[in-house]
Amino acid sequence: MLKVKDLYASVEDKTILKGLSLNIKAGEVHAIMGPNGAGKSTLGYVLSGREGYSVEGGSAELDGKDILDMEADERACAGLFLAFQYPVEIPGVSNLEFLKASLDAQRKMQGVEPLTATEILKMARAACKQVHLPIEFLKRGVNEGFSGGEKKRNEILQMLMLQPKLCILDESDSGLDIDALQVVAEGVNSQRSPDRSFLIVTHYQRLLDYIKPDFVHVLADGKIVKSGGPELALELEENGYGWLNDNACEGQGA
Amino acid sequence: MSAWLEACIARADDNTAGQSWLAAKRQESLELLRESPWPTRKTEAWKYTPLRVLQGFSGGAVGSAAVVDKIDDLNSIDLVFVDGNFDTEQLSVELPEGLSVTRLADADRATQAWAAKRFACIKPERHLFGLVNDVLFSDGVIIDVAAGCTIHQPIRVVQQLSEGAEAHTRVLVRLGEGAKAAVIEQCDGNSESFNTLVAEYQISAKAELEHYRFAFQVDKAMSVGGCHFDLAERAQLNSTLVGFGSTLSRVDVDIHHGGEHTFAKFNAIYLLDGRELFDLHATVEHANPNGRTIENIRCIIADHAKAVFNGRIHIHRDAQKVLAELNNRNLLLSDHAEINTKPELEIYADDVKCAHGATIAAMDEQALYYLQSRGVDRSKAQVMLSFGFINELVDQMPNQILAEWLRPQLRQRFSQMEVS
């Protein structure tokens, strides 16, 4: 599904990703953990095509297609979805209008008939229910005045509607209470399927209690220094990242 | 003095509209006008708005004005001025109880005497064209809402101008104590014409006015008018102005808090394209304590257009405990467009809370990226964001039927604007 090979990327002339490699097969859930400043969020931004992040080397393919040359919207239409750590507020554009524009654009690019307004509304209502957001939120401006938890749930709502192939969750657990965390996790779990993959970026093991990953990677100083199964997350929770300083040079890409 | 103003004064001498009840006041305005210097680039109130386009306009050739479209589901009471003359046929419709509409020429002596007081009182240094309206006054109406009455049907005053027409009309609105009404002023047209619509509102104690001014004149349709609001104790105003630019579009909005515990909300949206100009001068006078003002002015500007905003809030010495906010945000879609914005706070009271701000920005890159990350292409995302920027204020309009009517027009206007 996603093949990242020896990726180098910089922002404002500072190299953040330094030879990152990652291979996610269809249906797999991968978690990326790591200390602050390791490049976790950068990875999400680079893969989703945020402006200001320049790729200096390496490759990234989604379903065999090179995504690094695509615009952000083309990557989304190709099936990539990033759940933001800090979703943007867009007053004056309603949540429903935003969902409709996104769905219309993606379906157009995929060459499928657009959904009718009624179909979209029906889906949106069901999605609201699933992430425990009142239906009135569809009429409100995108994320406008939403609490931190509501914003994160709104990201999951979009994911449910857009049905992406690859979902990158950028610290979707940060700032959430236990209830909201469960809602987010349930949203993700309900979407797990043999043809959909997840990349979960997180600081804490907590989210992984609810979303069981197949693989856990440790990202430090721009590359993956350790990979393992779910037990690696528990190990990190116990020992922290201090050990990285001891054997930083020995790290190998996954 | 300019040739245009000279011709205007010469024509004023022959003007007989309004006749005897207005003669003395018109003479007064004429004297003031004779002494008024013609604005140049050095005249602060007209610094960015050149009036030379007026020189080429002679007027006179009157065609036939277009038919006024009803607004679906609004059920408004429409008062129509065609080329500056009130279409009396519209008066035959039955008005709801508590509402009366009288043509100034047909009003009784007392009403005319009251109306005459409104003339010759517009400050010439700021609004020369208030005086022009006085002396060239062609027709006008008084809209009265009786004390304690609520008029549920919005009252819509439509100005229609055919090619070459010139109109100097006056709309005077009086809301009695505790009365409630909604008034819409609408100017349409795209052919070469000139109007100075002056609307004045007297909002009595505890009365509530919902007000709209749609300055939809484009291209060569020139307009230099204004709205003046007088708020008595506990009176409330909620006003929305929407404007497109033309070769000359200028609106002066004056809000005078003449009593305590008054509330005024004024939102304005303007969308400018091509080489259009829109100039909004808004002045708020807080002469009394405990008043409140909220102003939100938003402009989207493309191509080589020019926007001018001057927002002044003046808080007098005795006007303690006033809350006033003025916010002006401008979105630039082109490197060649020009925005001149000047928020001014003048505060003489020591216990007030005021805020003002003006921003000029290009599109928010973060929001663009957010939309793109969901599949929306960049140009569509730009349109959505810009529309959202003004739609926020449309959402705040108290009359949602009117908002529904307005949105597609703004969308259409916006879709024609070049994003570069």
XYZ file of C-alpha atoms in Angstrom:
674
model
C 0.000 0.000 0.000
C 2.546 2.600 1.138
C 6.197 2.293 0.294
C 8.514 4.965 1.615
C 12.130 4.562 0.698
C 15.089 6.511 2.036
C 13.064 9.710 2.345
C 14.840 12.979 3.014
C 12.759 16.097 3.593
C 13.355 19.564 4.913
C 11.419 22.540 6.078
C 12.892 26.039 5.978
C 16.276 24.614 4.992
C 16.374 22.314 7.983
C 16.520 18.644 7.170
C 13.994 16.803 9.317
C 13.596 13.423 7.671
C 16.925 11.752 7.110
C 16.520 8.565 5.167
C 13.220 7.277 6.432
C 11.962 3.981 5.078
C 8.626 2.397 5.793
C 6.575 -0.304 4.154
C 2.886 -0.684 4.968
C 0.917 -3.489 3.382
C -2.805 -3.408 2.740
C -4.833 -4.027 5.861
C -1.978 -3.328 8.262
C -1.921 -0.914 11.138
C 1.438 0.665 11.892
C 2.225 2.937 14.783
C 5.037 5.433 14.821
C 6.278 6.635 18.158
C 9.178 8.781 19.082
C 10.400 11.722 21.103
C 9.495 15.330 20.411
C 11.173 16.747 17.350
C 11.883 13.361 15.799
C 9.961 14.272 12.649
C 6.675 12.444 13.303
C 4.366 15.246 12.200
C 6.705 16.150 9.352
C 6.268 12.659 7.954
C 2.498 13.165 7.802
C 2.859 16.585 6.191
C 5.414 15.440 3.628
C 3.301 12.452 2.647
C 0.142 14.565 2.359
C 1.849 17.276 0.331
C 1.905 20.311 2.564
C 3.556 23.342 1.008
C 6.820 24.427 2.536
C 8.052 20.870 3.014
C 10.515 19.924 0.351
C 11.590 16.440 -0.485
C 15.334 16.167 -0.983
C 15.599 12.520 -1.753
C 13.968 9.135 -1.675
C 10.558 8.038 -2.832
C 7.034 7.451 -1.587
C 4.504 5.331 -3.422
C 0.877 4.751 -2.701
C -0.475 1.680 -4.450
C 2.499 1.747 -6.761
C 1.981 5.398 -7.728
C 4.602 8.020 -6.929
C 2.805 10.526 -4.744
C 5.636 12.980 -4.182
C 4.979 14.765 -7.458
C 1.259 15.096 -6.793
C -0.557 18.109 -5.379
C -2.096 17.647 -1.943
C -5.582 17.308 -3.428
C -4.415 14.682 -5.924
C -2.931 12.624 -3.105
C -6.243 12.815 -1.259
C -8.053 11.668 -4.379
C -5.542 8.830 -4.677
C -6.744 7.642 -1.279
C -4.471 9.292 1.253
C -6.013 10.866 4.330
C -4.297 12.787 7.099
C -6.146 13.327 10.361
C -4.600 16.550 11.598
C -3.145 17.137 15.000
C -4.459 20.703 14.850
C -7.439 20.827 12.484
C -7.958 24.252 10.925
C -11.022 26.381 11.648
C -12.795 27.690 8.556
C -15.634 30.014 9.539
C -18.256 30.645 6.885
C -17.764 27.254 5.214
C -20.123 24.731 6.743
C -18.951 21.275 7.688
C -21.485 19.723 5.325
C -20.448 21.942 2.424
C -16.842 20.988 3.107
C -17.688 17.264 3.130
C -19.679 17.624 -0.060
C -16.887 19.498 -1.840
C -14.374 16.841 -0.752
C -16.556 13.923 -1.787
C -17.452 15.563 -5.098
C -13.800 16.255 -5.885
C -12.650 12.753 -4.976
C -15.421 11.025 -6.879
C -14.827 13.189 -9.906
C -11.155 12.330 -9.907
C -12.017 8.645 -9.505
C -14.513 8.857 -12.337
C -17.531 7.869 -10.254
C -20.928 9.539 -10.278
C -21.308 12.239 -7.635
C -23.528 11.472 -4.681
C -26.760 13.389 -4.356
C -27.139 15.954 -1.579
C -29.576 13.605 0.144
C -27.163 10.682 0.026
C -24.381 12.833 1.449
C -26.604 14.112 4.215
C -27.644 10.587 5.100
C -24.017 9.426 5.274
C -23.023 12.501 7.254
C -25.754 11.944 9.805
C -24.691 8.357 10.295
C -21.062 9.448 10.653
C -22.023 12.098 13.205
C -23.783 9.470 15.224
C -20.792 7.183 15.096
C -18.356 9.816 16.392
C -20.864 11.231 18.900
C -21.132 14.695 17.344
C -24.565 16.338 17.284
C -26.041 16.622 13.769
C -26.106 20.419 14.164
C -22.320 20.325 13.794
C -22.814 19.710 10.084
C -24.250 23.175 9.707
C -21.546 24.904 11.703
C -18.426 26.363 10.173
C -15.653 23.771 9.725
C -14.176 23.233 13.203
C -15.352 26.713 14.162
C -15.494 26.985 17.923
C -15.138 23.211 18.299
C -13.388 21.949 21.417
C -10.138 20.036 20.956
C -11.967 16.741 21.289
C -14.697 17.778 18.867
C -12.097 18.721 16.279
C -10.450 15.330 16.542
C -13.798 13.586 16.248
C -14.584 15.747 13.237
C -11.409 14.452 11.603
C -12.586 10.897 12.160
C -15.984 11.870 10.771
C -14.295 13.022 7.574
C -12.339 9.797 7.429
C -15.565 7.789 7.725
C -17.107 9.770 4.888
C -14.134 9.759 2.541
C -13.226 6.088 2.951
C -9.520 6.520 2.205
C -7.096 3.698 1.448
C -4.409 4.961 3.757
C -5.155 6.943 6.903
C -2.436 8.797 8.717
C -3.476 9.820 12.203
C -1.253 12.590 13.507
C -1.477 12.515 17.287
C -5.210 12.064 17.123
C -5.085 11.178 20.808
C -3.455 14.370 22.039
C -5.645 16.418 24.329
C -8.398 13.826 24.478
C -10.159 12.497 27.531
C -10.781 8.766 27.805
C -14.281 8.932 26.315
C -13.174 10.903 23.274
C -10.174 8.641 22.882
C -12.487 5.644 22.725
C -14.662 7.365 20.120
C -11.612 8.034 17.962
C -10.360 4.472 18.408
C -13.757 2.981 17.626
C -13.927 5.102 14.493
C -10.607 3.735 13.359
C -11.387 0.168 14.326
C -14.679 0.262 12.450
C -12.723 1.132 9.314
C -10.114 -1.576 9.599
C -10.362 -3.783 6.567
C -8.097 -5.935 4.388
C -7.787 -3.152 1.831
C -7.252 -0.204 4.135
C -4.100 0.667 6.046
C -3.362 2.951 8.961
C -0.337 4.859 10.098
C -0.803 6.052 13.637
C 1.542 8.707 14.908
C 1.460 9.014 18.655
C 3.430 9.931 21.718
C 1.767 7.516 24.030
C 0.985 3.867 24.300
C -2.528 4.752 25.523
C -4.144 4.989 22.067
C -2.596 1.651 21.158
C -4.536 -0.001 23.966
C -7.605 0.701 21.884
C -6.199 0.381 18.377
C -4.024 -2.689 18.235
C -1.181 -2.087 15.816
C 0.473 -4.823 13.781
C 3.811 -3.031 13.867
C 5.367 -0.349 16.011
C 8.258 1.828 14.860
C 10.426 4.230 16.734
C 11.239 7.417 14.860
C 14.222 9.385 16.073
C 16.188 12.102 14.375
C 14.424 11.692 11.061
C 14.559 7.952 10.609
C 13.178 4.756 11.967
C 15.603 3.357 14.491
C 13.681 0.399 15.789
C 10.741 -1.690 14.668
C 8.797 -4.417 16.341
C 5.400 -5.727 17.298
C 2.895 -4.191 19.751
C 5.152 -5.157 22.651
C 7.602 -2.449 21.546
C 5.064 0.238 22.466
C 4.786 -1.179 25.985
C 8.535 -1.292 26.272
C 8.753 2.377 25.282
C 6.072 3.296 27.765
C 8.166 1.704 30.473
C 11.635 2.799 29.467
C 11.028 6.072 27.616
C 13.320 7.200 24.858
C 16.451 7.744 26.919
C 18.076 4.627 25.444
C 18.102 6.350 22.054
C 21.012 8.506 23.124
C 23.013 5.435 24.079
C 22.780 3.673 20.774
C 21.557 6.335 18.393
C 24.171 5.433 15.831
C 23.133 1.820 15.628
C 19.609 2.478 14.412
C 18.484 0.757 11.277
C 15.597 1.573 9.002
C 12.724 -0.864 8.960
C -14.877 74.761 -8.281
C -15.491 72.052 -10.804
C -17.571 72.443 -13.916
C -19.757 69.629 -12.690
C -20.547 71.416 -9.423
C -21.191 74.677 -11.259
C -23.664 72.954 -13.509
C -25.206 71.307 -10.490
C -25.707 74.674 -8.771
C -27.162 76.165 -11.943
C -29.626 73.304 -12.157
C -30.505 73.673 -8.498
C -31.782 77.176 -9.183
C -34.367 75.708 -11.534
C -35.357 72.811 -9.336
C -38.919 73.117 -8.097
C -39.405 69.662 -6.591
C -40.460 69.998 -2.993
C -41.640 73.570 -3.650
C -42.413 75.931 -0.829
C -41.823 73.758 2.241
C -38.297 73.068 1.153
C -37.379 76.356 -0.516
C -35.683 78.013 2.460
C -33.693 74.943 3.389
C -32.643 74.365 -0.152
C -31.393 77.937 -0.317
C -29.346 77.281 2.814
C -27.800 74.170 1.272
C -27.139 76.036 -1.920
C -25.185 78.672 -0.024
C -23.175 75.966 1.731
C -22.539 74.255 -1.545
C -21.322 77.447 -3.188
C -18.769 77.805 -0.409
C -17.696 74.173 -0.493
C -14.372 73.482 -2.085
C -14.379 70.758 -4.692
C -12.623 67.716 -3.218
C -9.160 66.951 -4.496
C -6.560 64.373 -3.540
C -5.706 66.596 -0.603
C -9.223 66.449 0.815
C -8.983 63.732 3.449
C -12.552 62.474 3.075
C -12.113 62.035 -0.676
C -8.415 61.283 -0.847
C -8.710 57.907 -2.549
C -11.921 58.501 -4.429
C -11.434 60.679 -7.458
C -14.533 62.489 -8.633
C -13.297 63.275 -12.111
C -15.546 60.545 -13.573
C -18.464 62.815 -12.772
C -17.159 65.422 -15.196
C -17.947 63.197 -18.127
C -21.490 62.582 -16.992
C -24.153 64.887 -18.285
C -27.272 62.801 -17.781
C -30.612 63.704 -19.201
C -31.129 60.915 -21.708
C -33.734 58.877 -19.919
C -34.680 55.451 -21.143
C -36.901 52.986 -19.391
C -35.878 51.300 -16.199
C -35.949 47.548 -15.844
C -38.692 45.744 -13.992
C -38.037 45.194 -10.305
C -37.776 41.539 -9.404
C -39.711 40.378 -6.415
C -37.718 38.482 -3.844
C -39.214 35.019 -3.499
C -40.858 34.243 -0.174
C -39.771 37.559 1.311
C -43.246 39.060 1.042
C -41.824 42.554 1.152
C -43.635 45.837 0.738
C -41.873 47.325 -2.268
C -41.470 51.062 -2.715
C -39.997 51.797 -6.114
C -38.246 54.889 -7.362
C -37.803 55.025 -11.114
C -35.187 57.525 -12.228
C -35.594 59.449 -9.024
C -39.381 59.581 -9.018
C -41.499 57.624 -6.632
C -43.760 55.176 -8.421
C -47.060 56.088 -6.753
C -48.817 53.006 -8.039
C -46.917 51.056 -5.468
C -48.696 53.015 -2.769
C -52.003 51.442 -3.667
C -51.036 48.188 -1.978
C -52.569 47.728 1.396
C -50.144 48.473 4.175
C -50.186 46.626 7.477
C -51.565 48.390 10.495
C -49.127 50.799 12.073
C -47.240 51.504 8.855
C -47.720 54.542 6.703
C -45.841 55.640 3.628
C -46.201 59.212 2.467
C -44.634 60.938 -0.456
C -42.902 64.059 0.866
C -44.743 66.267 -1.643
C -48.087 64.990 -0.347
C -47.301 65.113 3.354
C -49.076 67.479 5.739
C -47.434 70.703 6.821
C -46.146 69.387 10.148
C -44.521 66.397 8.482
C -42.988 68.539 5.788
C -41.645 70.918 8.404
C -40.081 67.953 10.203
C -38.659 66.630 6.949
C -37.224 70.028 6.034
C -35.159 69.955 9.207
C -33.303 66.983 7.808
C -32.048 69.067 4.933
C -29.000 71.307 5.087
C -27.674 69.412 8.079
C -25.271 67.020 6.411
C -21.691 67.991 7.037
C -20.302 69.263 3.754
C -16.657 68.576 4.517
C -17.453 64.913 4.781
C -20.344 64.588 2.496
C -20.651 67.132 -0.174
C -23.230 64.999 -1.918
C -25.658 65.280 0.969
C -25.863 68.922 -0.032
C -26.145 67.990 -3.684
C -29.050 65.767 -2.713
C -30.624 68.705 -0.832
C -30.495 71.092 -3.744
C -31.285 68.657 -6.527
C -33.816 66.705 -4.444
C -36.264 65.073 -6.831
C -38.564 62.976 -4.709
C -38.815 61.244 -1.397
C -40.966 59.339 1.024
C -41.528 59.224 4.740
C -42.026 55.801 6.225
C -43.670 55.911 9.633
C -44.037 53.012 11.999
C -46.380 53.768 14.877
C -45.204 53.367 18.451
C -45.402 49.822 19.751
C -46.059 48.339 16.311
C -44.134 45.501 14.793
C -44.175 45.365 11.000
C -43.526 41.774 9.993
C -43.222 42.395 6.276
C -39.874 43.916 5.342
C -40.106 47.278 3.596
C -37.974 47.377 0.476
C -37.020 50.643 -1.171
C -35.743 50.038 -4.686
C -33.899 52.606 -6.746
C -34.054 52.026 -10.445
C -32.116 54.021 -12.924
C -32.232 53.814 -16.666
C -29.329 54.785 -18.867
C -28.327 58.393 -18.471
C -30.600 58.961 -15.501
C -29.799 60.987 -12.448
C -31.677 60.658 -9.168
C -31.565 62.556 -5.905
C -33.953 60.845 -3.586
C -34.583 60.909 0.103
C -36.018 58.241 2.328
C -36.968 59.251 5.842
C -37.934 56.558 8.294
C -39.400 57.108 11.725
C -39.803 54.266 14.155
C -42.066 55.194 17.047
C -41.283 54.146 20.603
C -40.899 50.377 20.871
C -41.645 49.879 17.169
C -39.961 47.181 15.135
C -39.396 47.077 11.392
C -37.016 45.949 8.690
C -36.039 48.245 5.825
C -34.092 47.208 2.756
C -32.540 49.777 0.444
C -31.600 48.376 -2.901
C -29.872 50.069 -5.826
C -29.516 48.108 -9.033
C -28.177 48.950 -12.414
C -25.159 48.744 -14.665
C -25.714 51.518 -17.183
C -24.267 54.987 -16.894
C -26.251 56.834 -14.256
C -25.820 58.809 -11.080
C -27.654 58.766 -7.779
C -27.321 60.216 -4.310
C -29.740 58.167 -2.257
C -29.836 59.545 1.258
C -31.743 57.533 3.836
C -32.291 58.792 7.344
C -33.602 56.792 10.241
C -34.986 58.064 13.479
C -35.129 55.143 15.855
C -37.116 56.115 18.952
C -36.659 54.779 22.439
C -36.742 50.967 22.645
C -37.417 50.698 18.926
C -35.580 48.124 16.820
C -34.526 48.581 13.228
C -33.253 45.832 11.016
C -31.619 47.460 8.034
C -30.018 46.428 4.767
C -28.440 48.407 2.021
C -27.644 46.527 -1.166
C -25.490 48.712 -3.363
C -25.556 46.479 -6.403
C -24.720 49.127 -8.928
C -21.838 48.131 -11.165
C -19.891 49.356 -14.165
C -20.755 52.979 -14.924
C -23.613 53.267 -12.465
C -22.352 55.908 -10.066
C -23.641 56.285 -6.571
C -22.698 58.604 -3.721
C -25.254 58.305 -0.979
C -25.537 57.481 2.653
C -27.484 56.193 5.590
C -27.895 58.113 8.812
C -29.185 56.525 11.956
C -30.261 58.294 15.110
C -30.721 56.036 18.095
C -32.712 57.154 21.118
C -32.528 55.487 24.521
C -32.427 51.685 24.355
C -32.909 51.744 20.597
C -31.336 48.968 18.557
C -29.955 48.838 15.066
C -28.812 45.804 13.126
C -27.565 46.835 9.708
C -25.922 44.985 6.830
C -24.435 46.661 3.803
C -23.496 44.710 0.711
C -21.783 46.467 -2.145
C -20.273 45.840 -5.530
C -18.076 48.526 -6.938
C -18.503 50.753 -9.950
C -16.637 53.686 -11.472
C -17.823 55.673 -8.467
C -19.417 54.079 -5.423
C -19.347 55.828 -2.134
C -21.504 55.227 0.908
C -21.403 57.245 4.102
C -22.896 55.532 7.098
C -23.458 57.593 10.219
C -24.632 56.074 13.443
C -25.471 58.460 16.219
C -26.055 57.077 19.681
C -28.341 59.800 20.969
C -29.542 58.017 24.096
C -28.270 55.636 26.731
C -28.154 51.841 26.453
C -28.260 51.887 22.682
C -26.994 49.052 20.548
C -25.775 49.197 16.966
C -24.428 46.407 14.870
C -23.129 47.239 11.443
C -21.767 44.604 9.078
C -20.523 45.380 5.609
C -19.375 43.193 2.743
C -18.013 44.378 -0.543
C -16.708 42.463 -3.506
C -14.714 44.401 -6.054
C -13.368 43.442 -9.400
C -11.974 44.973 -12.578
C -11.233 48.645 -12.078
C -14.105 49.171 -9.696
C -14.069 51.397 -6.686
C -15.976 51.168 -3.443
C -15.581 53.704 -0.683
C -17.223 53.227 2.690
C -17.011 55.931 5.314
C -18.595 54.832 8.571
C -18.849 57.195 11.510
C -20.158 56.261 14.904
C -20.861 58.934 17.479
C -21.262 57.810 21.051
C -22.661 60.904 22.705
C -24.202 59.033 25.633
C -23.154 56.440 28.210
C -23.731 52.685 28.097
C -23.939 52.398 24.359
C -22.577 49.534 22.333
C -21.315 49.273 18.763
C -20.090 46.284 16.795
C -18.767 46.809 13.291
C -17.481 44.110 10.959
C -16.311 45.231 7.566
C -15.074 42.664 5.065
C -13.842 43.173 1.579
C -12.641 40.868 -1.157
C -10.823 42.590 -3.905
C -9.490 41.329 -7.222
C -7.820 42.600 -10.357
C -7.140 46.372 -10.339
C -10.010 47.312 -8.059
C -9.764 49.788 -5.227
C -11.391 49.697 -1.812
C -11.519 52.515 0.680
C -12.667 52.158 4.249
C -12.664 54.868 6.825
C -14.189 53.800 10.109
C -14.363 56.346 12.842
C -15.701 55.814 16.336
C -15.960 58.935 18.403
C -16.677 58.534 22.089
C -17.651 61.784 23.732
C -16.520 62.790 27.183
C -19.699 61.819 28.975
C -20.174 58.580 27.127
C -18.884 56.295 29.880
C -19.204 52.510 29.846
C -19.368 52.369 26.090
C -18.329 49.141 24.377
C -17.181 49.512 20.805
C -15.523 47.107 18.411
C -14.450 47.800 14.892
C -12.983 45.119 12.742
C -11.985 45.480 9.132
C -10.630 42.505 7.206
C -9.608 42.568 3.600
C -8.778 39.723 1.319
C -6.582 40.514 -1.636
C -6.837 38.277 -4.668
C -4.471 40.247 -6.829
C -1.205 42.109 -6.545
C -2.657 45.053 -8.420
C -5.676 45.680 -6.251
C -5.559 48.516 -3.763
C -6.940 48.713 -0.265
C -6.954 51.865 1.789
C -8.191 51.296 5.296
C -8.221 53.647 8.222
C -9.900 52.723 11.477
C -10.015 55.662 13.856
C -10.931 55.690 17.504
C -11.347 59.005 19.196
C -12.043 58.557 22.873
C -12.676 61.283 25.411
C -14.341 59.189 28.117
C -12.095 57.272 30.532
C -14.198 54.230 31.329
C -14.872 52.580 28.001
C -13.852 49.404 26.248
C -12.890 49.751 22.621
C -11.114 47.624 20.120
C -10.276 48.136 16.528
C -8.289 46.322 13.951
C -7.682 46.161 10.271
C -5.996 43.389 8.362
C -5.115 42.962 4.746
C -4.172 39.459 3.784
C -3.886 37.030 0.983
C -5.459 33.610 1.292
C -4.823 31.600 4.459
C -2.357 28.910 3.335
C -3.135 26.594 6.233
C -6.823 26.563 5.448
C -6.089 26.050 1.748
C -3.915 23.063 2.565
C -6.591 21.668 4.847
C -9.168 21.799 2.062
C -6.704 20.368 -0.437
C -5.800 17.545 1.906
C -9.413 16.405 1.540
C -9.285 16.380 -2.242
C -10.533 19.865 -3.129
C -8.312 21.415 -5.780
C -6.562 24.652 -5.076
C -8.675 26.977 -7.158
C -11.921 25.537 -5.808
C -10.479 25.775 -2.312
C -9.692 29.450 -2.874
C -13.262 30.078 -3.936
C -14.638 28.221 -0.915
C -12.424 30.085 1.506
C -13.161 33.495 0.078
C -16.822 32.824 0.005
C -16.667 31.586 3.570
C -14.959 34.805 4.548
C -17.981 36.863 3.526
C -20.569 34.193 4.185
C -19.804 34.492 7.878
C -21.434 37.911 7.800
C -24.289 36.746 5.571
C -24.989 34.064 8.176
C -25.401 36.819 10.739
C -28.198 38.544 8.832
C -31.376 38.360 10.907
C -33.533 37.668 7.849
C -32.500 34.293 6.513
C -34.838 34.471 3.505
C -32.911 37.516 2.432
C -29.650 35.701 3.122
C -30.787 32.829 0.893
C -31.566 35.324 -1.846
C -28.239 37.060 -1.421
C -25.910 34.044 -1.379
C -26.307 32.964 -5.029
C -25.770 36.565 -6.145
C -22.591 36.806 -4.135
C -21.514 33.422 -5.425
C -22.098 34.500 -8.998
C -20.308 37.761 -8.472
C -17.485 35.943 -6.808
C -17.176 33.322 -9.532
C -16.496 36.119 -12.010
C -13.681 37.510 -9.942
C -10.242 36.529 -11.030
C -8.107 34.782 -8.441
C -4.501 35.366 -9.330
